[in-house]
Amino acid sequence: EAQVTQNPRYLITVTGKKLTVTCSQNMNHEYMSWYRQDPGLGLRQIYYSMNVEVTDKGDVPEGYKVSRKEKRNFPLILESPSPNQTSLYFCASSTWGPPTDTQYFGPGTRLTVL
Amino acid sequence: RKEVEQDPGPFNVPEGATVAFNCTYSNSASQSFFWYRQDCRKEPKLLMSVYSSGNEDGRFTAQLNRASQYISLLIRDSKLSDSATYLCVVKAKIGANNLFFGTGTRLTVIP
């Protein structure tokens, strides 16, 4: 089954404790990205990757890191989480560019930073 | 100014009604347009792409007006299962794949 998986699905942590949210896709997609979704602000892109070892900042990259060592995996790293990073996070993948621009989203990770 | 703007709603409509959502975008060079559906606490899923000529998929019709920079989604004969948040999405840049999402319009179809 074609899918994007994220782990963990739920996480409560404390300020400053490094964490990693994993993302994996089995569709051989070149493009992967991370979004955060907050009430009233919609989905905002954090980072994206156009292929292995190629990453770039989205609209809200501060406080986050990513890596793309393998095509299928795109982990999101919070080196020192803060309460303003409490949010719902989605990983997404797609083929690169038109005609197929469909983003396939993972199920989401609900993160609470105390 | 936001890249993509939508009326957040909520839209509460009876079963069988026709409902329309609009969405405006700020970048006139925007390339691709989409409607995604998001159920509560779930991931967004593509509902339909929006083409310049307009397109229809069953009870759903999407239209694009480049001159006025807005896209629309029309749902006919609303079903209870149509209750969700509808996200307007715009791909703004040539050569990049980053998308801009509206905040979504909440629809509730009432029995």
PDB file of N, CA, C and O in Angstrom, chain B residues 1 10 16 20 32-33 39 45 61 68 72 84 88 90 92:
ATOM      1  N   ARG B   1       0.359  40.559   3.262  1.00  0.00           N
ATOM      2  CA  ARG B   1      -0.832  39.900   2.678  1.00  0.00           C
ATOM      3  C   ARG B   1      -0.555  38.417   2.544  1.00  0.00           C
ATOM      4  O   ARG B   1       0.518  37.999   2.113  1.00  0.00           O
ATOM      5  N   PRO B  10     -17.859  28.869   9.720  1.00  0.00           N
ATOM      6  CA  PRO B  10     -18.326  27.615   9.137  1.00  0.00           C
ATOM      7  C   PRO B  10     -19.539  27.808   8.235  1.00  0.00           C
ATOM      8  O   PRO B  10     -20.287  28.745   8.398  1.00  0.00           O
ATOM      9  N   GLY B  16     -28.430  17.893   0.585  1.00  0.00           N
ATOM     10  CA  GLY B  16     -29.035  18.185  -0.707  1.00  0.00           C
ATOM     11  C   GLY B  16     -28.788  19.590  -1.213  1.00  0.00           C
ATOM     12  O   GLY B  16     -29.043  19.890  -2.384  1.00  0.00           O
ATOM     13  N   ALA B  20     -20.960  26.780  -2.256  1.00  0.00           N
ATOM     14  CA  ALA B  20     -19.785  27.212  -3.022  1.00  0.00           C
ATOM     15  C   ALA B  20     -18.788  27.906  -2.111  1.00  0.00           C
ATOM     16  O   ALA B  20     -19.167  28.688  -1.233  1.00  0.00           O
ATOM     17  N   SER B  32      -0.205  26.399 -10.301  1.00  0.00           N
ATOM     18  CA  SER B  32      -1.124  25.263 -10.156  1.00  0.00           C
ATOM     19  C   SER B  32      -2.022  25.510  -8.955  1.00  0.00           C
ATOM     20  O   SER B  32      -1.628  26.183  -7.997  1.00  0.00           O
ATOM     21  N   PHE B  33      -3.209  24.916  -9.042  1.00  0.00           N
ATOM     22  CA  PHE B  33      -4.229  25.200  -8.038  1.00  0.00           C
ATOM     23  C   PHE B  33      -4.945  23.904  -7.675  1.00  0.00           C
ATOM     24  O   PHE B  33      -5.190  23.052  -8.552  1.00  0.00           O
ATOM     25  N   ASP B  39     -10.372  16.043   6.983  1.00  0.00           N
ATOM     26  CA  ASP B  39     -11.295  15.671   8.051  1.00  0.00           C
ATOM     27  C   ASP B  39     -10.642  15.979   9.392  1.00  0.00           C
ATOM     28  O   ASP B  39      -9.418  16.070   9.502  1.00  0.00           O
ATOM     29  N   LYS B  45      -6.144  15.509   2.082  1.00  0.00           N
ATOM     30  CA  LYS B  45      -6.109  14.635   0.911  1.00  0.00           C
ATOM     31  C   LYS B  45      -6.601  15.413  -0.301  1.00  0.00           C
ATOM     32  O   LYS B  45      -7.540  16.199  -0.197  1.00  0.00           O
ATOM     33  N   THR B  61     -17.373  20.730  -8.654  1.00  0.00           N
ATOM     34  CA  THR B  61     -16.906  21.507  -9.795  1.00  0.00           C
ATOM     35  C   THR B  61     -15.931  22.559  -9.298  1.00  0.00           C
ATOM     36  O   THR B  61     -16.218  23.278  -8.344  1.00  0.00           O
ATOM     37  N   SER B  68      -9.107  37.567 -12.016  1.00  0.00           N
ATOM     38  CA  SER B  68      -9.470  38.045 -10.682  1.00  0.00           C
ATOM     39  C   SER B  68      -8.720  37.309  -9.581  1.00  0.00           C
ATOM     40  O   SER B  68      -8.913  37.602  -8.406  1.00  0.00           O
ATOM     41  N   SER B  72     -12.658  28.581  -7.205  1.00  0.00           N
ATOM     42  CA  SER B  72     -13.906  28.255  -6.521  1.00  0.00           C
ATOM     43  C   SER B  72     -14.124  26.750  -6.517  1.00  0.00           C
ATOM     44  O   SER B  72     -13.586  26.017  -7.342  1.00  0.00           O
ATOM     45  N   ALA B  84     -16.415  18.504   6.290  1.00  0.00           N
ATOM     46  CA  ALA B  84     -14.960  18.496   6.389  1.00  0.00           C
ATOM     47  C   ALA B  84     -14.481  19.938   6.266  1.00  0.00           C
ATOM     48  O   ALA B  84     -15.286  20.864   6.098  1.00  0.00           O
ATOM     49  N   CYS B  88      -7.818  25.407   0.170  1.00  0.00           N
ATOM     50  CA  CYS B  88      -7.410  25.923  -1.125  1.00  0.00           C
ATOM     51  C   CYS B  88      -5.880  25.937  -1.145  1.00  0.00           C
ATOM     52  O   CYS B  88      -5.251  26.405  -0.191  1.00  0.00           O
ATOM     53  N   VAL B  90      -2.237  26.596  -3.494  1.00  0.00           N
ATOM     54  CA  VAL B  90      -1.675  27.230  -4.682  1.00  0.00           C
ATOM     55  C   VAL B  90      -0.190  26.936  -4.749  1.00  0.00           C
ATOM     56  O   VAL B  90       0.523  27.050  -3.757  1.00  0.00           O
ATOM     57  N   ALA B  92       3.015  28.407  -6.133  1.00  0.00           N
ATOM     58  CA  ALA B  92       3.250  29.774  -6.568  1.00  0.00           C
ATOM     59  C   ALA B  92       4.474  29.985  -7.434  1.00  0.00           C
ATOM     60  O   ALA B  92       4.539  30.953  -8.181  1.00  0.00           O
TER      61      ALA B  92
END
